[in-house]
Coordinates of C-alpha atoms and ligand atoms in Angstrom, one line a residue:
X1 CA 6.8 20.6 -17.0
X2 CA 4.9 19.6 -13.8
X3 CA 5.6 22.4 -10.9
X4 CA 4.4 19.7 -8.4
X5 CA 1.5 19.5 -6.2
X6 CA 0.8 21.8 -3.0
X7 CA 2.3 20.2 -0.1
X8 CA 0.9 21.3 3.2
X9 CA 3.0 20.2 6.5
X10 CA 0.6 19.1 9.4
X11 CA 1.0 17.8 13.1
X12 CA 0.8 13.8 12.6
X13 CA -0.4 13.6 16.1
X14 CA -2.9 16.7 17.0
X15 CA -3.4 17.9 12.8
X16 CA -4.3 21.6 12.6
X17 CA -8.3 21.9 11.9
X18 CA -7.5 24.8 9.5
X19 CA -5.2 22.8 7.1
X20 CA -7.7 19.8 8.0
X21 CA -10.6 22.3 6.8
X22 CA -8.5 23.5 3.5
X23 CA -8.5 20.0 2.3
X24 CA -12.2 19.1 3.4
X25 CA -12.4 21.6 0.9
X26 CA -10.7 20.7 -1.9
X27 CA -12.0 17.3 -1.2
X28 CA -15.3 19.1 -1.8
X29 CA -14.9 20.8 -4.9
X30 CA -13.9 17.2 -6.3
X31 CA -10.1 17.8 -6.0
X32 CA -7.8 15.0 -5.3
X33 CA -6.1 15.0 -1.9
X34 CA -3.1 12.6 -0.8
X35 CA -3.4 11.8 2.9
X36 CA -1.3 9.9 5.5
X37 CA -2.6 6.7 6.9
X38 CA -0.3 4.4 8.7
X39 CA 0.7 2.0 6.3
X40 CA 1.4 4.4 3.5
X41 CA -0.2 7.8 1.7
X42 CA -3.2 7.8 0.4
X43 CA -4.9 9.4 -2.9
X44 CA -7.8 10.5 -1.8
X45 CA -11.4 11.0 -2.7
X46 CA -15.5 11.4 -1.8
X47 CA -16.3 7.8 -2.4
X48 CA -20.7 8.3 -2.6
X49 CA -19.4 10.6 -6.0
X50 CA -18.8 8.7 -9.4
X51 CA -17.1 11.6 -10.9
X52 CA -14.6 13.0 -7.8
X53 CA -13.8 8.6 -7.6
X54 CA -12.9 8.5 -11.8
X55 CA -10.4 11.3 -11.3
X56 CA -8.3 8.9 -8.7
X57 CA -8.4 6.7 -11.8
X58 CA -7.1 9.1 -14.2
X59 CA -4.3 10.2 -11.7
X60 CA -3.0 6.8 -11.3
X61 CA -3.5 5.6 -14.7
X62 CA -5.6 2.7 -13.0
X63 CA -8.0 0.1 -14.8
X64 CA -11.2 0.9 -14.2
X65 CA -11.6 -2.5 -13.1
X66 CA -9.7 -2.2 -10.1
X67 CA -11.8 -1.4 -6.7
X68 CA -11.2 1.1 -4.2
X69 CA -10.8 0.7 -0.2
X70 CA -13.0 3.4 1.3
X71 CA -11.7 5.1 4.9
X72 CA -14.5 5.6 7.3
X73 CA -13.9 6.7 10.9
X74 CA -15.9 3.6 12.4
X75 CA -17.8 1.1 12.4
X76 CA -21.3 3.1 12.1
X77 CA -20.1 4.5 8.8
X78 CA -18.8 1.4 7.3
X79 CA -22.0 0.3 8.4
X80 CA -23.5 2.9 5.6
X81 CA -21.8 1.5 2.4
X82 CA -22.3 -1.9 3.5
X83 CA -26.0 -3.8 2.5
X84 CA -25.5 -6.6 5.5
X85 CA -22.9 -6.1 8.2
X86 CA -21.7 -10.3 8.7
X87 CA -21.3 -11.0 12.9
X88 CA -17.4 -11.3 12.0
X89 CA -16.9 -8.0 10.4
X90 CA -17.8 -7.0 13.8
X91 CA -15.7 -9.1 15.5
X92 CA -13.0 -7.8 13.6
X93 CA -13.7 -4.1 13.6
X94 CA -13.9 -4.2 17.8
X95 CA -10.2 -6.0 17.4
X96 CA -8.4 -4.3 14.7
X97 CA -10.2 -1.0 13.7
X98 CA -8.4 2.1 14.3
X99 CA -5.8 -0.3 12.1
X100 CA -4.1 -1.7 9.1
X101 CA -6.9 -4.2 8.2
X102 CA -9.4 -4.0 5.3
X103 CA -12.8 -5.9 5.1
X104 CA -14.1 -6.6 1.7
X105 CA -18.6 -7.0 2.9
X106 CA -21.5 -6.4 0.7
X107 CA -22.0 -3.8 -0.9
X108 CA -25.0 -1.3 -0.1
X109 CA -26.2 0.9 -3.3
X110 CA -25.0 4.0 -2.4
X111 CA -21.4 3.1 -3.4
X112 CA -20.6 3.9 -7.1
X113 CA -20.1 1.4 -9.3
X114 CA -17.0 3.4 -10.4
X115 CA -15.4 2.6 -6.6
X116 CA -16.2 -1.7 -6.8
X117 CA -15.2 -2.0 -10.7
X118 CA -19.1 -3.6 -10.5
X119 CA -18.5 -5.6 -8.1
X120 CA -21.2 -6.8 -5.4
X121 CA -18.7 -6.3 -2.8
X122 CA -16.7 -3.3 -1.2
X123 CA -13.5 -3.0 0.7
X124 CA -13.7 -0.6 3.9
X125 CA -11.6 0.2 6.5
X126 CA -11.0 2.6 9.7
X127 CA -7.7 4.1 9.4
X128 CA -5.3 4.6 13.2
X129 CA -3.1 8.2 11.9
X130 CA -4.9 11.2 13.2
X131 CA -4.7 13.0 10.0
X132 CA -6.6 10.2 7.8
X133 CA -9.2 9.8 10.6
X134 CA -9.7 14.0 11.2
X135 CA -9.9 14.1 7.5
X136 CA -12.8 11.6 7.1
X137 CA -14.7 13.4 10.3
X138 CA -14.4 16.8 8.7
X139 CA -15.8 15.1 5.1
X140 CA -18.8 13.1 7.1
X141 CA -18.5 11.1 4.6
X142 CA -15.9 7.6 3.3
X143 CA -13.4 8.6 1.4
X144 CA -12.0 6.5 -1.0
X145 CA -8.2 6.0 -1.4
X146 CA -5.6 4.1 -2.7
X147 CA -2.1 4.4 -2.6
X148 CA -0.8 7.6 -3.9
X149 CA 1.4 6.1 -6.6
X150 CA 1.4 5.8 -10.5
X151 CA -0.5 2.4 -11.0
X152 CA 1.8 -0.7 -10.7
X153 CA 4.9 1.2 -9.3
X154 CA 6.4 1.6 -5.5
X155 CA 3.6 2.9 -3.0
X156 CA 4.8 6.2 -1.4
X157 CA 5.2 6.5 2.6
X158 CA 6.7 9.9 2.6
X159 CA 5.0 12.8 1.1
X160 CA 8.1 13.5 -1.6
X161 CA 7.0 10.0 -3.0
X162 CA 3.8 11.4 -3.6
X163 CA 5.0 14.5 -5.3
X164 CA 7.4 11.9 -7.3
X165 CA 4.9 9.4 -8.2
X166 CA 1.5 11.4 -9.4
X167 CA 3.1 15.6 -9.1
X168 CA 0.4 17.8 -10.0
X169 CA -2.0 15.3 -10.6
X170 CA -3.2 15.7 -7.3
X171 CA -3.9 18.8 -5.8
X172 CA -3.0 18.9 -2.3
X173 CA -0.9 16.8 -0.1
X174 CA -0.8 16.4 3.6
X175 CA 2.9 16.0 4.6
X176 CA 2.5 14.5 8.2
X177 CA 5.7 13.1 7.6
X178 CA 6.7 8.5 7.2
X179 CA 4.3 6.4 7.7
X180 CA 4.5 4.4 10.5
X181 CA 4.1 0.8 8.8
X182 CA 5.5 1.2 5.4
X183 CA 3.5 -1.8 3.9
X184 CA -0.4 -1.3 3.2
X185 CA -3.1 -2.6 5.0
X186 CA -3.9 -6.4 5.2
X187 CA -7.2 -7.2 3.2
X188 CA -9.5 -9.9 4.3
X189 CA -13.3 -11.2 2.4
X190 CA -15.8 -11.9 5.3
X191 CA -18.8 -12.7 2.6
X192 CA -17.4 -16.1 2.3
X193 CA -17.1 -18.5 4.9
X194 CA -14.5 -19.2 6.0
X195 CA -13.0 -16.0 5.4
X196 CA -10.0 -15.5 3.2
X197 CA -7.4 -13.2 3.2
X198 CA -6.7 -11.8 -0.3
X199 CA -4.3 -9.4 0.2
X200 CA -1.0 -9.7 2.9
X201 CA -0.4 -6.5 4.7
X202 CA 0.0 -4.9 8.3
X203 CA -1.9 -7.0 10.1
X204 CA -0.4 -10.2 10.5
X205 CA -2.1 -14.0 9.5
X206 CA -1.1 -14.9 13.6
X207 CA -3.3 -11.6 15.0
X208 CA -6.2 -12.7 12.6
X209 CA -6.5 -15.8 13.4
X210 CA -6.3 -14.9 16.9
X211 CA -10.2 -13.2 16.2
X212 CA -11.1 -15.7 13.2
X213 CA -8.8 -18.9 14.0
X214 CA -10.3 -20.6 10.4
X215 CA -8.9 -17.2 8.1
X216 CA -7.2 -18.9 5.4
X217 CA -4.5 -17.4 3.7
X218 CA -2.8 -19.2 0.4
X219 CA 0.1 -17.8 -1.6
X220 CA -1.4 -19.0 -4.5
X221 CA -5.2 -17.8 -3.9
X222 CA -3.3 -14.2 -3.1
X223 CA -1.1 -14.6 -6.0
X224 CA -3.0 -15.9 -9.0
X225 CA -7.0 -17.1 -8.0
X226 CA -7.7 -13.6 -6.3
X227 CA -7.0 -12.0 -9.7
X228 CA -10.8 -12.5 -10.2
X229 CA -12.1 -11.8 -6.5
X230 CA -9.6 -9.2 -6.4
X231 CA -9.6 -7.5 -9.2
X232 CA -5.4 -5.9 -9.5
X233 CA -3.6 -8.2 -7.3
X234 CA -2.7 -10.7 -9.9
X235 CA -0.5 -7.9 -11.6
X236 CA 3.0 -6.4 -11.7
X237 CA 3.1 -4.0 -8.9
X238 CA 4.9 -2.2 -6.6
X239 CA 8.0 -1.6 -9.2
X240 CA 10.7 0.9 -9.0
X241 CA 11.8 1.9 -12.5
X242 CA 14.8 -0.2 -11.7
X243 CA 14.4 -3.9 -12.8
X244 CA 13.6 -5.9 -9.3
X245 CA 15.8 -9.1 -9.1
X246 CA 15.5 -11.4 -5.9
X247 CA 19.0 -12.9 -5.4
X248 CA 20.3 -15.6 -2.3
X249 CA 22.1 -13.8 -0.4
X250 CA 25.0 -15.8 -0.7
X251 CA 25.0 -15.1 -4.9
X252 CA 24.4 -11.1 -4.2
X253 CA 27.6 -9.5 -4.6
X254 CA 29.1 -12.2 -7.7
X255 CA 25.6 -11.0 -9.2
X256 CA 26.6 -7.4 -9.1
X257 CA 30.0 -8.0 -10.1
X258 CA 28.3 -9.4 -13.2
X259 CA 25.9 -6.9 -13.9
X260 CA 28.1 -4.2 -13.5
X261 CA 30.6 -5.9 -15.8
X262 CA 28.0 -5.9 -18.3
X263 CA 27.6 -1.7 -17.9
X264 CA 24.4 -1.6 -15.7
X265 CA 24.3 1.0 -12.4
X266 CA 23.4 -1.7 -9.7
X267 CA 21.5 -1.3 -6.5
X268 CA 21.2 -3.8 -3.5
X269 CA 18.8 -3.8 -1.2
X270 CA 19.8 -6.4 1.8
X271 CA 18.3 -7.6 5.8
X272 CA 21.4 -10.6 6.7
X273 CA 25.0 -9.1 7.9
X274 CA 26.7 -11.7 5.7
X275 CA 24.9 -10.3 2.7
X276 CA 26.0 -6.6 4.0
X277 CA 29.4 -7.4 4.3
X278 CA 29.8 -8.6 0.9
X279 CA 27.8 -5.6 -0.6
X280 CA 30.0 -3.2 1.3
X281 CA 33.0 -5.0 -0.1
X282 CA 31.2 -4.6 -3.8
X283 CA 30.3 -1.2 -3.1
X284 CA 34.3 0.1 -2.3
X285 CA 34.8 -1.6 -5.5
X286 CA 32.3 1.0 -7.5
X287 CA 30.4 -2.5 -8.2
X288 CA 27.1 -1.8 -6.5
X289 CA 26.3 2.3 -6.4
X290 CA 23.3 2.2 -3.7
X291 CA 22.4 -0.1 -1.2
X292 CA 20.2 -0.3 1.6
X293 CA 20.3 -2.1 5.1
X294 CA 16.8 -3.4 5.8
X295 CA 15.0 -5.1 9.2
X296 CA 16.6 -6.8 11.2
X297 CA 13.2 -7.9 11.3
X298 CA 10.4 -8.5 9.1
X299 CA 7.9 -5.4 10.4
X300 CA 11.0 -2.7 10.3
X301 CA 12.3 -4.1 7.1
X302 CA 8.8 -3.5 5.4
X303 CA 8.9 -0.2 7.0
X304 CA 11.5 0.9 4.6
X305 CA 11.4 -1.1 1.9
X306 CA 9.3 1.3 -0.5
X307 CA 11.2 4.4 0.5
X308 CA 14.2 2.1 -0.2
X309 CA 12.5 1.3 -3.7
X310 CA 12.1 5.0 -4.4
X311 CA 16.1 5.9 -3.6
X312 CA 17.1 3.6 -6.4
X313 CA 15.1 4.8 -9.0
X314 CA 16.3 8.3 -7.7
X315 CA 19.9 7.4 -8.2
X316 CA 19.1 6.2 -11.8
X317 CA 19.6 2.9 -11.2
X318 CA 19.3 -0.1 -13.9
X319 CA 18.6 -3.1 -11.9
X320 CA 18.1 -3.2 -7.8
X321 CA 19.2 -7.0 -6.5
X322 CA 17.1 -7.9 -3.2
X323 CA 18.3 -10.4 -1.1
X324 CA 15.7 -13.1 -1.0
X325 CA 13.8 -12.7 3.1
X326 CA 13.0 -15.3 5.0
X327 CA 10.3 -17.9 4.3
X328 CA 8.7 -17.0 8.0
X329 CA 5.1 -16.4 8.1
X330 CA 5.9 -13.3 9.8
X331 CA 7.6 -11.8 6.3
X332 CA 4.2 -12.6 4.4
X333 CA 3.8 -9.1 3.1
X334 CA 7.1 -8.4 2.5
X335 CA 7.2 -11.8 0.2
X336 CA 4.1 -10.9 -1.3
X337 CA 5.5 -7.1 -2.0
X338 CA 8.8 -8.8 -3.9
X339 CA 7.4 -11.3 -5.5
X340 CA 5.0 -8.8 -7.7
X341 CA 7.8 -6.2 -7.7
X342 CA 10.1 -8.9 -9.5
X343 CA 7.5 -9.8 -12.3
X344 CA 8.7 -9.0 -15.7
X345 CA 6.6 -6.6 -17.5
Ligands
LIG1 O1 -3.1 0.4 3.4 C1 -3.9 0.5 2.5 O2 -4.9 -0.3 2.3 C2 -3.8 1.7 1.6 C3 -4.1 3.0 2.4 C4 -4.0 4.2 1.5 O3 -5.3 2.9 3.1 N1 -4.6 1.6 0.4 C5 -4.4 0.7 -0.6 O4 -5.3 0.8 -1.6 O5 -3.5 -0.1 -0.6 P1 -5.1 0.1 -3.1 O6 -6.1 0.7 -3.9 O7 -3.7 0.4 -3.5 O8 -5.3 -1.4 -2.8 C6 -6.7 -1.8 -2.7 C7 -6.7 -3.3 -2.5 C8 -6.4 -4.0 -3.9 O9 -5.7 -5.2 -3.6 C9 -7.8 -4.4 -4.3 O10 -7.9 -5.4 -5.2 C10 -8.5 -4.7 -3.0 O11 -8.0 -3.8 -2.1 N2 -10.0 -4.5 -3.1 C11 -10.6 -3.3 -3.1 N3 -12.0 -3.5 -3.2 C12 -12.2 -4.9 -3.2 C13 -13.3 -5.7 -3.3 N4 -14.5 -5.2 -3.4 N5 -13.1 -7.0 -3.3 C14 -11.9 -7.5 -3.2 N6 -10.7 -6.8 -3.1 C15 -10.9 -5.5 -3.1
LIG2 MG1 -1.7 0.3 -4.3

């Protein structure tokens, strides 16, 4: 029986430089230590060390194959990890770094192979939360980090979801409290021209292109064709227990009624007042025995979604129905986060 991980609370705004120090520490020794960033918690570990990097991969039951992001705490030290530094890395560092953006750049020797999968390319980025950033400084050196859940399921942005996901296969966690975004950072290839956004996240397609107006984003690329530039993408991920099915919002609550005919305990996770109405009515029926208000809009609804995810699978759910969102290029990464969630097996 797992008795859980440490869980150490720190100030999410001014961290204590003791507690910072305690897991420098166990960072050092090769231990695994979940961090908050802004977007959600981190598993982290020294990236320039194969071994400390294969035990994220045993943690998280991850493919080898799949690469890491490092954290750094600027652009001097992504700088380090990087064999050439392309003029719109730069660009983009001076407008998004502290920040939910990740730039995949060439990859200098001194990265393991065991953080790339092999590849000739790394992803980097400069997180914004305090803790992640004091943490990296008090290393002096990237750490390398991905979310701190079981591979393919929800991505935790509370510490509890950490504890959930991995428990005491990571040693320490940093409980700064939810993560400010919810939804992980956006990832974006600058070694090809134009550049091309292979993963939707934080940082929205509209802010991008602000910097780089020709960033091109397809569904498709991100969905299926990244697979081989992006080694994990292609997958089912982000999946509660429960089984994910994206419903119209107008078929929600008959859907429940049908499921729950057939036995199952039924979750519903809704943005649209129409859709809440009917799920409330369901719900006074014993039809639907969670459900969960998301948005109204597309940044607060991704803010919850996961934590959302990790209440239905805590109340033993069967099968969570999620009203389909908005087909607004402001919901990308929501969209993106479904559409995985919802694959079968
Ligand atoms: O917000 C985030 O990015 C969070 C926090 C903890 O920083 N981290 C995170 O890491 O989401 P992870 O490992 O769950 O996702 C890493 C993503 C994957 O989609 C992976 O394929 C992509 O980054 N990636 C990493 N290295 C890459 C590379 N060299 N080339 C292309 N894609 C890469
Ligand atoms: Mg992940």
């Amino acid at each position: 029986m797992s008795t859980g991980p440490r869980v150490l609370r720190i100030d999410p705004t001014s961290p204590e430089a003791p507690i910072i120090q305690e897991a420098a520490a166990v960072l050092s020794r090769g231990g695994l230590v979940a961090f908050p960033t802004e977007t959600v918690y981190g598993l982290g570990a020294r990236a320039l060390d194969a071994e400390h990097v294969a035990r994220i991969f045993e943690a998280k039951g991850r493919p080898s194959t799949h690469p890491l992001i490092l954290h750094v705490d600027g652009e001097a030290m992504a700088r380090t990890v990087a064999s050439t530094w392309p003029a719109r890395a730069s660009a983009l560092a001076r407008a998004f770094w502290p920040g939910p953006l990740t730039l995949v750049v060439p990859r200098a020797d001194v990265v393991p192979d065991a953080v790339t999968g092999g590849l000739a390319t790394v992803a980097v980025r400069m997180p914004a939360h305090p803790v992640a950033l004091a943490l990296v400084r008090a290393v002096g050196a990237p750490l390398a980090a991905p979310s701190a859940n079981a591979h393919t399921h929800v991505s935790p942005t509370t510490a509890a979801h950490v504890a959930r996901s991995l428990g005491d296969r990571v040693e320490l966690v940093l409980d700064a409290g939810p993560c400010e975004h919810g939804i992980e950072s956006t990832v974006i290839d600058v070694t090809c021209d134009p550049p091309r956004v292979l993963r939707p996240g934080a940082t929205s397609l509209e802010a991008l292109r602000a910097v780089v107006p020709d960033a091109v984003y397809e569904e498709s690329t991100a969905a299926e064709g990244a697979a081989r530039a992006s080694p994990g993408l292609a997958a089912k991920h982000y999946a509660p227990r429960a089984r994910l099915v994206l419903v119209d919002g107008a078929n929600v609550a008959g859907a429940a009624d049908e499921l729950a005919r057939a036995g199952a305990r039924v979750a519903a996770v809704v943005w649209s007042d129409a859709t809440d109405a009917a799920v409330a009515s369901a719900k006074a029926r014993a039809v639907v025995a969670v459900s969960r208000t998301l948005g109204p809009g597309a940044e607060a609804y991704a803010r919850d979604l996961f934590a959302a995810l990790f209440d239905v699978d805590e109340a033993g759910c069967d099968v969570v129905l999620v009203e389909r969102v908005p087909e607004e290029p402001a919901w990308w990464a929501v969209q993106d986060r479904l559409r995985r969630a919802a694959r079968p097996d």
